[in-house]
Coordinates of C-alpha atoms in Angstrom, one line a residue:
X1 CA 149.8 117.2 109.2
X2 CA 148.7 113.5 109.3
X3 CA 145.9 111.8 107.5
X4 CA 142.9 110.1 109.1
X5 CA 141.4 107.0 107.4
X6 CA 137.9 105.8 107.9
X7 CA 136.7 102.5 106.7
X8 CA 133.0 101.7 106.8
X9 CA 131.7 98.2 106.0
X10 CA 128.5 97.7 104.1
X11 CA 125.9 95.6 106.1
X12 CA 123.6 95.0 103.1
X13 CA 123.7 91.7 101.4
X14 CA 124.3 92.4 97.8
X15 CA 122.5 93.6 94.8
X16 CA 118.8 92.8 94.3
X17 CA 118.3 94.2 90.8
X18 CA 117.8 90.9 89.0
X19 CA 115.3 89.5 91.5
X20 CA 113.4 92.8 91.4
X21 CA 113.2 92.7 87.6
X22 CA 112.0 89.1 87.7
X23 CA 109.4 90.0 90.4
X24 CA 108.3 93.0 88.2
X25 CA 107.9 90.7 85.1
X26 CA 105.8 88.2 87.1
X27 CA 103.6 91.0 88.6
X28 CA 103.1 92.5 85.1
X29 CA 102.0 89.1 83.9
X30 CA 99.6 88.6 86.8
X31 CA 98.1 92.1 86.3
X32 CA 97.9 91.6 82.5
X33 CA 95.9 88.4 83.1
X34 CA 93.7 90.0 85.7
X35 CA 93.0 93.1 83.4
X36 CA 92.5 91.3 80.1
X37 CA 89.9 88.8 81.3
X38 CA 86.4 89.4 82.6
X39 CA 85.2 87.7 85.7
X40 CA 86.5 86.9 89.2
X41 CA 90.2 87.1 89.6
X42 CA 90.8 85.9 93.2
X43 CA 93.4 83.4 92.1
X44 CA 95.3 86.0 90.1
X45 CA 95.4 88.3 93.0
X46 CA 96.6 85.7 95.4
X47 CA 99.4 84.7 93.0
X48 CA 100.4 88.4 92.9
X49 CA 100.4 88.7 96.6
X50 CA 102.3 85.4 97.1
X51 CA 105.0 86.6 94.7
X52 CA 105.2 89.9 96.4
X53 CA 105.5 88.2 99.8
X54 CA 108.3 86.0 98.6
X55 CA 110.1 88.9 97.2
X56 CA 109.6 90.7 100.6
X57 CA 111.1 87.6 102.3
X58 CA 114.0 87.8 100.0
X59 CA 114.6 91.5 100.7
X60 CA 114.5 90.8 104.4
X61 CA 117.0 88.0 104.2
X62 CA 119.3 90.0 102.1
X63 CA 118.9 93.0 104.4
X64 CA 117.7 95.2 101.5
X65 CA 114.3 96.3 102.8
X66 CA 115.0 99.8 101.6
X67 CA 114.6 98.4 98.0
X68 CA 110.8 98.2 98.8
X69 CA 110.7 101.9 98.1
X70 CA 112.0 101.5 94.6
X71 CA 110.3 98.2 93.7
X72 CA 106.8 99.6 92.9
X73 CA 108.3 102.1 90.5
X74 CA 110.2 99.3 88.7
X75 CA 107.1 97.2 88.6
X76 CA 105.1 100.2 87.1
X77 CA 107.7 100.7 84.4
X78 CA 107.7 97.1 83.4
X79 CA 103.9 96.7 83.6
X80 CA 102.9 100.0 81.9
X81 CA 102.8 98.8 78.3
X82 CA 101.3 95.3 79.0
X83 CA 98.5 96.8 81.1
X84 CA 97.7 99.3 78.4
X85 CA 97.4 96.4 75.9
X86 CA 95.3 94.4 78.4
X87 CA 92.9 97.3 78.7
X88 CA 92.6 97.5 74.9
X89 CA 91.9 93.7 74.8
X90 CA 89.3 94.0 77.4
X91 CA 87.5 97.3 76.4
X92 CA 88.3 97.7 72.7
X93 CA 90.9 99.8 71.1
X94 CA 89.7 103.4 71.6
X95 CA 88.0 102.9 75.0
X96 CA 91.0 100.8 76.1
X97 CA 93.4 103.6 75.2
X98 CA 91.6 106.0 77.5
X99 CA 90.7 103.6 80.3
X100 CA 94.2 102.0 80.2
X101 CA 95.9 105.3 80.5
X102 CA 93.7 106.2 83.4
X103 CA 94.1 103.0 85.3
X104 CA 97.8 102.7 84.6
X105 CA 98.5 106.2 85.9
X106 CA 95.9 106.8 88.6
X107 CA 95.1 103.2 89.6
X108 CA 98.8 102.4 90.0
X109 CA 98.9 104.6 93.0
X110 CA 96.7 102.1 94.8
X111 CA 98.7 99.1 93.4
X112 CA 102.0 100.7 94.3
X113 CA 101.0 101.4 97.8
X114 CA 99.9 97.8 98.3
X115 CA 103.1 96.5 96.8
X116 CA 105.2 98.8 99.0
X117 CA 103.3 98.0 102.2
X118 CA 103.5 94.3 101.6
X119 CA 107.3 94.3 100.7
X120 CA 108.2 96.6 103.6
X121 CA 106.2 94.9 106.3
X122 CA 107.2 91.3 105.3
X123 CA 110.8 92.3 104.6
X124 CA 111.1 94.2 107.9
X125 CA 109.5 91.2 109.8
X126 CA 112.0 88.8 108.2
X127 CA 114.9 91.0 108.8
X128 CA 113.8 91.3 112.5
X129 CA 113.5 87.5 112.8
X130 CA 116.9 87.0 111.1
X131 CA 118.5 89.1 113.8
X132 CA 122.1 90.2 113.7
X133 CA 124.4 89.1 110.9
X134 CA 127.0 87.9 113.4
X135 CA 129.8 89.5 115.3
X136 CA 132.0 91.8 113.4
X137 CA 135.4 93.2 114.4
X138 CA 134.0 96.7 113.9
X139 CA 132.0 98.5 111.4
X140 CA 134.1 101.6 111.5
X141 CA 137.8 101.8 111.9
X142 CA 139.5 105.1 112.4
X143 CA 143.2 105.4 112.2
X144 CA 144.6 108.4 114.1
X145 CA 147.5 110.7 113.2
X146 CA 150.1 108.3 114.5
X147 CA 148.8 105.4 112.5
X148 CA 147.1 103.9 115.6
X149 CA 143.6 102.5 115.5
X150 CA 141.4 104.8 117.6

């Protein structure tokens, strides 16, 4: 009986954990500023959208668009406590506890969907524009029973 070896090459361009955490921290800061202060927040929201778009471009260039599924959850975990504190700053301690808990859990569904859609659409578009990563000798190599490449 002979062995068959299969070698598959990874087409993704590396780990995106550190940039995702940096993006999550910046998004937490933007959302904290928007939540803690009264008044118009158009500039804050544009900064958040711009940072998300840049992260989407990065994901597309690195061929890691699938990370856009996980990124909103990472952002939520990083922003949970700061947003709760911002709600307490804005609305007072007791009311901020209740309102913050509501907006962090329920309101984050809307924020997460916006983050996901932005990351996925921009990342996919950049990946489409980038095209193929070049010619490769073969992504899968199969060695048959005689040691010959099939």
